[in-house]
Coordinates of C-alpha atoms in Angstrom, one line a residue:
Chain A
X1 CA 11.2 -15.4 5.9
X2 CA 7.4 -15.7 6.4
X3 CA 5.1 -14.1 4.2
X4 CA 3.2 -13.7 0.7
X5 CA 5.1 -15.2 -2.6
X6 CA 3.9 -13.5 -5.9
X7 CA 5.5 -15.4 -8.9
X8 CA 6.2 -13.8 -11.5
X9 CA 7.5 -10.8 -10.8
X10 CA 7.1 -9.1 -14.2
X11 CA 5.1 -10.4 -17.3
X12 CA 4.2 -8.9 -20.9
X13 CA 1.6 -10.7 -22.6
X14 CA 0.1 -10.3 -26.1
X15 CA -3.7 -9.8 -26.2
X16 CA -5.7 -12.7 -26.0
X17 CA -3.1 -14.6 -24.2
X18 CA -3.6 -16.6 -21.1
X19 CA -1.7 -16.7 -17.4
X20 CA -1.8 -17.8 -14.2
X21 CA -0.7 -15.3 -11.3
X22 CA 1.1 -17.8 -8.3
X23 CA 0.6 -16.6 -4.5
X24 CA 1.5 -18.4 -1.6
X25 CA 1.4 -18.0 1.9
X26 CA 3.2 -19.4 5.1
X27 CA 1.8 -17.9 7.7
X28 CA -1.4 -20.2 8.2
X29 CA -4.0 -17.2 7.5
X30 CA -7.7 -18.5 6.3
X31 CA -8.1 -15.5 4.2
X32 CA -6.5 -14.5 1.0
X33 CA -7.1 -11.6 -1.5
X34 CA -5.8 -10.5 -4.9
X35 CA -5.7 -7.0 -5.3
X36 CA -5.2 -4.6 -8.8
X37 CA -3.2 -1.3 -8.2
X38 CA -3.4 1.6 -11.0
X39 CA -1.7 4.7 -11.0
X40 CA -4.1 7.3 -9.3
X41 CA -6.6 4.6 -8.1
X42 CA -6.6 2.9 -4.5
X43 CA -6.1 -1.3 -4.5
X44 CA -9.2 -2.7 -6.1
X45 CA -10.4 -5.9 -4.6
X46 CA -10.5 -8.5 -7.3
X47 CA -11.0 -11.9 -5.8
X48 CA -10.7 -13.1 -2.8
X49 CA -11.0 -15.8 -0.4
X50 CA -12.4 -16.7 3.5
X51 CA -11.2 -19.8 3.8
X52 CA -9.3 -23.1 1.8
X53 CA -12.7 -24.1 -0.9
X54 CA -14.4 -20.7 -0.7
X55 CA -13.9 -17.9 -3.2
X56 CA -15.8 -14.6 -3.9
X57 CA -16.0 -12.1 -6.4
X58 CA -14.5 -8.3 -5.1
X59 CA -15.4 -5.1 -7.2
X60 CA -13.7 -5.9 -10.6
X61 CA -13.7 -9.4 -11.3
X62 CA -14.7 -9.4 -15.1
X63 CA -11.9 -11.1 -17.2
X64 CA -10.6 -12.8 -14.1
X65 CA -10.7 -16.3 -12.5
X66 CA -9.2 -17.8 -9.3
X67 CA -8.6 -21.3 -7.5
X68 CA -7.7 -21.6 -3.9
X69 CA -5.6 -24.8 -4.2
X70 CA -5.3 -24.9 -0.6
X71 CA -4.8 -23.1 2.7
X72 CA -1.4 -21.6 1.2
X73 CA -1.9 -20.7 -1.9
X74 CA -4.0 -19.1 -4.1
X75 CA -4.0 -18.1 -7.8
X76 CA -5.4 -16.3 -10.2
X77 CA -5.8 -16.5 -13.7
X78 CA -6.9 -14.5 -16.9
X79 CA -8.1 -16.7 -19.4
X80 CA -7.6 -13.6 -22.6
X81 CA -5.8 -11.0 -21.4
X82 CA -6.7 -7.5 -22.7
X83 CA -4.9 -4.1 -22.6
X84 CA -7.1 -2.9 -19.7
X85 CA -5.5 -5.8 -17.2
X86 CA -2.2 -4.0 -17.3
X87 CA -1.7 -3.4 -13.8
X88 CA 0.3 -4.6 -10.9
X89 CA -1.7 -7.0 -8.7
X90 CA -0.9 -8.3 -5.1
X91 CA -1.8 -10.6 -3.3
X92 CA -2.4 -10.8 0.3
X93 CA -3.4 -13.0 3.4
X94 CA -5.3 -12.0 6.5
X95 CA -5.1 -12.8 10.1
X96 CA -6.2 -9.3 11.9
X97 CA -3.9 -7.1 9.4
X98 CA -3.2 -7.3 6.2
X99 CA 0.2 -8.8 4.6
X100 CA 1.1 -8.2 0.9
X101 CA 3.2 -10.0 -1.2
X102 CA 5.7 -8.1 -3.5
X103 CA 3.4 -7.5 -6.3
X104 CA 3.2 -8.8 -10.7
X105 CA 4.2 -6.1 -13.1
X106 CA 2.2 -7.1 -15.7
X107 CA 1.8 -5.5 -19.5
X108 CA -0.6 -6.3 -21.9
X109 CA 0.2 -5.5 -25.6
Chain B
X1 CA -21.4 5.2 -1.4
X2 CA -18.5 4.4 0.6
X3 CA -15.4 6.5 -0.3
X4 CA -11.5 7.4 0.9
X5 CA -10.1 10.5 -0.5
X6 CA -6.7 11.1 0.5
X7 CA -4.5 14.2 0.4
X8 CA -2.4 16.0 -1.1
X9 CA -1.8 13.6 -3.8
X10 CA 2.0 14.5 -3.0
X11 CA 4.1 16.4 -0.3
X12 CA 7.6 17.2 -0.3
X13 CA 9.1 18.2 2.6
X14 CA 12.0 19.1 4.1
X15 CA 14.6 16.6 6.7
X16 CA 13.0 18.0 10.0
X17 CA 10.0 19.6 8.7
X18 CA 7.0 18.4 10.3
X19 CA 3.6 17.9 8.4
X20 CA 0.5 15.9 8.6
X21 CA -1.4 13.5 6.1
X22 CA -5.0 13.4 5.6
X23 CA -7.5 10.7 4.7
X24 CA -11.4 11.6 4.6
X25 CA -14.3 8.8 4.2
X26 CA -17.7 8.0 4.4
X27 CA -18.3 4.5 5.2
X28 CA -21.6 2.6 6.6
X29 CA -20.5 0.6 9.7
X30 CA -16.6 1.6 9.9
X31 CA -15.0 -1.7 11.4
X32 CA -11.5 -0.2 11.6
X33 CA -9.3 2.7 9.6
X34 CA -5.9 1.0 8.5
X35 CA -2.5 2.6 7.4
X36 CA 0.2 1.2 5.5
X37 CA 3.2 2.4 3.7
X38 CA 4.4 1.7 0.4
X39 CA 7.6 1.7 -1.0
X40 CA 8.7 1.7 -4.7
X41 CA 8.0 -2.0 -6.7
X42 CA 7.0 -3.1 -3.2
X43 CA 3.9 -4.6 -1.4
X44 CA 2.1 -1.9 1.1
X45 CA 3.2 -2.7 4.8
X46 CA 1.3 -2.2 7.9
X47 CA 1.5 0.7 10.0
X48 CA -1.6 1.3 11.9
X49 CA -5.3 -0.2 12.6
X50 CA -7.3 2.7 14.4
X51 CA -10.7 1.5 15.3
X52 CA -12.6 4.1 17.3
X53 CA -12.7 8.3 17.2
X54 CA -10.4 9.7 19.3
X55 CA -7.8 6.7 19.2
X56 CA -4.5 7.7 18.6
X57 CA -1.6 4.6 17.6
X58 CA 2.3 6.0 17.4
X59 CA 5.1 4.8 15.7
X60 CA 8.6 5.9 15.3
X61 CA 8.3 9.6 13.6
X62 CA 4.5 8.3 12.8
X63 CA 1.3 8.9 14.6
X64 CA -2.2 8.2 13.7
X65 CA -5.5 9.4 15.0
X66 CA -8.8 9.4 13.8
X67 CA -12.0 10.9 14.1
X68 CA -15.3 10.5 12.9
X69 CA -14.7 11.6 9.4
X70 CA -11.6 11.4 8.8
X71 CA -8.0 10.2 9.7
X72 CA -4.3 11.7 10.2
X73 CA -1.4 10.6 9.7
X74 CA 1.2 13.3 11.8
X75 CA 5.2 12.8 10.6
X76 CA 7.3 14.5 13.2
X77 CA 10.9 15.6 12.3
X78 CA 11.1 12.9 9.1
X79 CA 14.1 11.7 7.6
X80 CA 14.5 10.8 3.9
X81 CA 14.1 7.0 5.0
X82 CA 10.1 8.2 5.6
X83 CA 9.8 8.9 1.8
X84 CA 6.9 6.7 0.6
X85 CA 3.7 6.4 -0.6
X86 CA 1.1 6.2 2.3
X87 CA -2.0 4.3 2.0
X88 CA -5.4 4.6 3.7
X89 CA -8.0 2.4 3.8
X90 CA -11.5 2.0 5.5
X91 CA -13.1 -1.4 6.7
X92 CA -16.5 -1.3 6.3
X93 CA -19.9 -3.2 8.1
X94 CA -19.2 -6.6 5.4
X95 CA -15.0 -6.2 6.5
X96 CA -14.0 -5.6 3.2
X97 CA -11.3 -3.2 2.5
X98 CA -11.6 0.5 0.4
X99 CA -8.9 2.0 -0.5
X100 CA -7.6 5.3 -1.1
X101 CA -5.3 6.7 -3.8
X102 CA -2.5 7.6 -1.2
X103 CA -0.1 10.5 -0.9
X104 CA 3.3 10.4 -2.4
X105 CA 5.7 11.6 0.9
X106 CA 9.4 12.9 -0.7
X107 CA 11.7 14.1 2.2
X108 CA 14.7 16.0 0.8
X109 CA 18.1 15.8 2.8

């Protein structure tokens, strides 16, 4: 089925620990955005990206990297993870609308 | 500062009971007012892009309209298959995305 494809689902890291996020998308949209979601907040623009070799920071960026590898996909990465990343974070693709992918449960101990 | 509130934070109603959603902003340069729906340990899906007061978009049970301070989302007659979280979020003048908290929608059989 088309759409966006968040890998992994769920993930507990340690503090200080490193990770990559995976998203990828088939539906040959320019833009793609990564997205944090935490309880009693709206989606909080991270990262995101116009088109394939373009990247710009959102509202919260601090601890966070990305790299759009190419048209489809787009990662992102957090190079020490602290407590305050736990979150779940989307990540979704524009043509007109919005489409999100499934989500990353992530825990930071 | 650009802003979405939406409420009630929650809403339980009844198989059949009719009720409406509300999502107030202040944005400079309103590009378009989006809905989506969210289901537990999913992605939020698109519902409805509203882009002008007085514009009304229906779906289903759903109907959106929007004026110019704030949105509606009407449920007519819902079913428990409705229960969600719906989500609410402005475009502004640089077409980025804010987001509101969302309402938690229970309907009880």
């Amino acid at each position: 089925n088309a759409g966006v494809t968040q890998t992994p689902k769920f993930q507990v890291l340690k503090t200080g620990q490193s990770m990559t996020l995976q998203c990828a998308q088939d539906m040959n949209h320019n833009s793609m955005y990564w997205y944090r979601q935490d309880p009693g907040m709206g989606l909080r623009l991270i990262y995101y990206s116009a088109s394939e070799g373009t990247t710009d920071k959102g509202e919260v960026p601090n601890g966070y990297n990305v790299s759009r590898l190419n048209k489809r996909e787009f990662s992102l990465r957090l190079e020490s993870a602290a407590p305050s990343q736990t979150s779940v974070y989307f990540c979704a693709s524009r043509q007109g609308g919005y489409t999100f992918g499934s989500g990353t449960r992530l825990t930071v101990v | 500062e650009d802003q979405v509130t939406q409420s009630p934070e929650a809403l339980r109603l009844q198989e059949g009971e009719s009720s409406s959603l509300n999502c107030s902003y202040t944005v400079s340069g309103l590009r378009g007012l989006f809905w989506y729906r969210q289901d537990p340990g999913k992605g939020p899906e698109f519902l409805f892009t509203l882009y002008s007061a007085g514009e009304e978009k229906e779906k289903e049970r759903l109907k959106a309209t929007l004026t110019k301070k704030e949105s509606f989302l009407h449920i007519t007659a819902p079913k428990p298959e409705d229960s969600a979280t719906y989500l609410c979020a402005v475009q502004d003048s640089n077409y980025q995305l804010i987001w509101g908290a969302g309402t938690k929608l229970i309907i009880k059989p």
